[in-house]
CSV table of C-alpha atoms in Angstrom, one decimal:
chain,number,residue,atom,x,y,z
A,1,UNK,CA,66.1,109.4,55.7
A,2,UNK,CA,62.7,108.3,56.6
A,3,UNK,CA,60.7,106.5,54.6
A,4,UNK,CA,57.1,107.7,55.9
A,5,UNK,CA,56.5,111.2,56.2
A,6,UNK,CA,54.7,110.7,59.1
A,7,UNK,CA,58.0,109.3,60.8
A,8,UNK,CA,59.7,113.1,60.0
A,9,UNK,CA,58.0,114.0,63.8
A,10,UNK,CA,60.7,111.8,65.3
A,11,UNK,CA,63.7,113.9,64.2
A,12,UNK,CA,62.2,117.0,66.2
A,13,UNK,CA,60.4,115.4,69.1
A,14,UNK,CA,59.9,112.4,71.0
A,15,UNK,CA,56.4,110.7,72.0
A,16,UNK,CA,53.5,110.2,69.5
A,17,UNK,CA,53.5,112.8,67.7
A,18,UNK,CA,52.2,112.5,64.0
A,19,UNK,CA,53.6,115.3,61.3
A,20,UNK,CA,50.2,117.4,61.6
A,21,UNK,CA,51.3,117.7,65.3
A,22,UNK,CA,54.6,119.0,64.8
A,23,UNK,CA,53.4,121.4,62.0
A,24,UNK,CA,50.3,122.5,64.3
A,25,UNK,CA,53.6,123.2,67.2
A,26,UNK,CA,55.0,125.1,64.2
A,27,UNK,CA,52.2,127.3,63.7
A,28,UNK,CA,51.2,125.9,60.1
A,29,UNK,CA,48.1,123.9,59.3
A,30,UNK,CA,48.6,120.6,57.7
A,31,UNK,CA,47.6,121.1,54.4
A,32,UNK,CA,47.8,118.6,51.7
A,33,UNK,CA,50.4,120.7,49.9
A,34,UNK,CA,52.9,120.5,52.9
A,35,UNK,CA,52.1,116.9,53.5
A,36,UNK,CA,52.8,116.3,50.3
A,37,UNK,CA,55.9,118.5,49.8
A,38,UNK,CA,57.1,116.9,53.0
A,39,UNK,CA,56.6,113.1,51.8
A,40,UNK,CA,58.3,114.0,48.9
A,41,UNK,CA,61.5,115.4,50.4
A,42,UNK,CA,61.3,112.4,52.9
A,43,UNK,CA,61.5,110.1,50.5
A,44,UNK,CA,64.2,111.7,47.9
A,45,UNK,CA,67.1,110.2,47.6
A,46,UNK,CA,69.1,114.0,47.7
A,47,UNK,CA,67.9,117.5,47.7
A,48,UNK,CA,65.7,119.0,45.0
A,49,UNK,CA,64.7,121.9,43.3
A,50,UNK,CA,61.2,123.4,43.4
A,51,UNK,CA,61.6,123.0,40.1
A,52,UNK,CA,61.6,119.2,40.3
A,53,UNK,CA,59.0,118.8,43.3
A,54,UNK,CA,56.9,121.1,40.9
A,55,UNK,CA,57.1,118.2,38.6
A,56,UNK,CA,56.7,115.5,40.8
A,57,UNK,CA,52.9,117.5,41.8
A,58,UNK,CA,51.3,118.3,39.1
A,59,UNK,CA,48.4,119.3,41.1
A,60,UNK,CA,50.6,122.3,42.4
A,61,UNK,CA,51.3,125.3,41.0
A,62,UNK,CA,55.3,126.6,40.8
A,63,UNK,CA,54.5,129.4,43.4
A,64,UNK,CA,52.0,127.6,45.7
A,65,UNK,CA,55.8,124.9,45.7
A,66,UNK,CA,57.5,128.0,46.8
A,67,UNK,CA,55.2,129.7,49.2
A,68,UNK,CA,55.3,126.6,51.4
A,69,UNK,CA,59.1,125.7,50.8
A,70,UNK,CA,59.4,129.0,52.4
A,71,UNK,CA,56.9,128.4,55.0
A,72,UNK,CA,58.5,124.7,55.8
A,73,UNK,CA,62.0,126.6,55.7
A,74,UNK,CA,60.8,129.4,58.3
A,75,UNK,CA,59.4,126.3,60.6
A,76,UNK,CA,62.7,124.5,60.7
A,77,UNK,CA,61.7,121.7,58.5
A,78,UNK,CA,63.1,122.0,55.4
A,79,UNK,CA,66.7,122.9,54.6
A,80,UNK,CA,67.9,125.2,51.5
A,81,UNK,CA,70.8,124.0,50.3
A,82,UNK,CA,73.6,125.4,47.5
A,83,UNK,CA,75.7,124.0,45.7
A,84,UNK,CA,78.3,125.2,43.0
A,85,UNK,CA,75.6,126.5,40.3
A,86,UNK,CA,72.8,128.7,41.0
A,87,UNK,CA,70.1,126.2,42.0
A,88,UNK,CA,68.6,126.4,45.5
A,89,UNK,CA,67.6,122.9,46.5
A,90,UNK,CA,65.1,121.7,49.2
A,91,UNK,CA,66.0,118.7,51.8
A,92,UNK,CA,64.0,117.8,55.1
A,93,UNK,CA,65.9,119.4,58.4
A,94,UNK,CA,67.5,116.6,60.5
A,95,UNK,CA,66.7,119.1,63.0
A,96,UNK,CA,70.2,119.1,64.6
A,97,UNK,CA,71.8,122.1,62.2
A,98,UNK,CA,74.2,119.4,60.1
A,99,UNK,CA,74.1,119.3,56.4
A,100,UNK,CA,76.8,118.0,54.7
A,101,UNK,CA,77.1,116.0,51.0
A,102,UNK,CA,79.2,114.6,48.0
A,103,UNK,CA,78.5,116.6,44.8
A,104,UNK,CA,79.9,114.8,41.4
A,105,UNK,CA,80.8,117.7,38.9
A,106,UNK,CA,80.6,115.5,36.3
A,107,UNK,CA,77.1,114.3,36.1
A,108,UNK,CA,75.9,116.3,39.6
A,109,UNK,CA,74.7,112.7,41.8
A,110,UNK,CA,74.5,113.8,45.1
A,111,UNK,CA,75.3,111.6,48.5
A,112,UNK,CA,74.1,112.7,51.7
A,113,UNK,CA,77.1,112.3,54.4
A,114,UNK,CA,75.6,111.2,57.4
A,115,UNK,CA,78.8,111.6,59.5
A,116,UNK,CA,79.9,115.4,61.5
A,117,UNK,CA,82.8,115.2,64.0
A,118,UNK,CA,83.4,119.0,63.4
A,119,UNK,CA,82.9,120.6,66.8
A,120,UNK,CA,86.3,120.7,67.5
A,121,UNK,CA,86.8,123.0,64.2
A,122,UNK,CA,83.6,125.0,65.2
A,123,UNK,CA,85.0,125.4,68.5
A,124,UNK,CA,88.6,126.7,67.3
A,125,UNK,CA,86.5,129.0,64.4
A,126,UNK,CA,85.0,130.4,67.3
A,127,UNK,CA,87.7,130.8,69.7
A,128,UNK,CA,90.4,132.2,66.5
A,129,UNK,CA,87.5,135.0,65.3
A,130,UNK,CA,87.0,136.0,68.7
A,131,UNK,CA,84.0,137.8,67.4
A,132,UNK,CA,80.9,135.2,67.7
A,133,UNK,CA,79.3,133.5,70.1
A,134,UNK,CA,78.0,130.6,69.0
A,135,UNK,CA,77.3,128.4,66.1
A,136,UNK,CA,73.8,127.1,65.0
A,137,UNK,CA,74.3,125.4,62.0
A,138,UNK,CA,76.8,124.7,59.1
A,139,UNK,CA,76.9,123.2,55.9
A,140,UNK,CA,79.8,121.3,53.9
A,141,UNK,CA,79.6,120.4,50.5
A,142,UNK,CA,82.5,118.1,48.9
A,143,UNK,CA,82.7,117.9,45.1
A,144,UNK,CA,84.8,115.5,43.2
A,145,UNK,CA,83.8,112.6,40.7
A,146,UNK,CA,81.3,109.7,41.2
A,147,UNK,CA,82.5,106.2,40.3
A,148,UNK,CA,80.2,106.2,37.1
A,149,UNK,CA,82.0,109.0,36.1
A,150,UNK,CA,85.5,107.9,37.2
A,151,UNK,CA,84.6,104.9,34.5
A,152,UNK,CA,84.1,107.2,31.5
C-alpha cells in the first residue's frame, strides 16, 4: 500500500506523473473529494465501507462518498469488494486485476494477501468451460479465524 496518495500514479503508470495526472488521463478532475477519498483508501489498512470513509470526512456528504466511489470505480481506481455479509467495501485498484484477502469471521480483521500464482487455474478455468476468452480480473476471499480470536 502506498503511504502518499500522490505515490497511487505509480501503480498505473510510469514517469512523473502526480495523482491529478492520472485522474485528468481518466477523464475526472481532481477534486478535493477524490483526493481525499483516494488518500484515505491509500492509507487504510483494509477495504472500507462508504459508510466508514463517510465518517472519516465529515466535510462530505454520504452520497457525494458514493457519487465519486462510483466515479473512482468506473476509472479503474478503486476496487469494490464483497465479502460474506452485505457490505460493499472500497480498496485502491493495484491496477493489475488481483484482489485477494483473509477475512476473520469472528471479529471480521481483514489481511490483504499480496501473493497470486493463479494463472495456471485461470488458464485451465478457461480451457475446461470452453466458453470464454479471457480473464480480466478475479477476486479470492479466505475466511477463517485471526489469532486474537483463536486466543478467546
Amino acid at each position: 500500500r502506498p503511504d502518499c496518495v500522490l505515490q497511487i500514479a505509480c501503480m498505473w503508470y510510469s514517469g512523473d506523473m502526480t495523482i491529478k495526472d492520472v485522474l485528468k488521463k481518466k477523464g475526472l478532475r481532481a477534486t478535493p473529494h477524490r483526493l481525499a477519498l483516494l488518500g484515505t483508501l491509500a492509507t487504510a489498512n483494509a477495504p472500507k465501507t462508504a459508510e466508514e470513509l463517510h465518517a472519516r470526512m465529515k466535510s462530505m456528504d454520504l452520497v457525494t462518498v458514493y457519487r465519486n466511489l462510483q466515479s473512482l470505480q468506473t476509472a479503474g481506481l478503486v476496487n469494490e469488494v464483497r465479502f460474506k455479509d452485505t457490505n460493499v467495501r472500497y480498496e485502491i485498484s493495484d491496477g493489475d486485476g488481483h484482489h485477494h484477502h483473509l477475512v476473520c469471521t469472528g471479529c471480521g480483521l481483514v489481511a490483504e494477501l499480496e501473493e497470486c500464482d493463479l494463472k495456471p487455474f485461470e488458464r485451465q478455468a478457461l480451457k475446461n468451460s470452453g466458453e470464454f476468452a479471457s480473464v480480466e480480473e478475479h477476486s479470492l476471499e479466505f475466511f477463517g479465524t485471526c489469532v486474537s480470536c483463536a486466543k478467546k
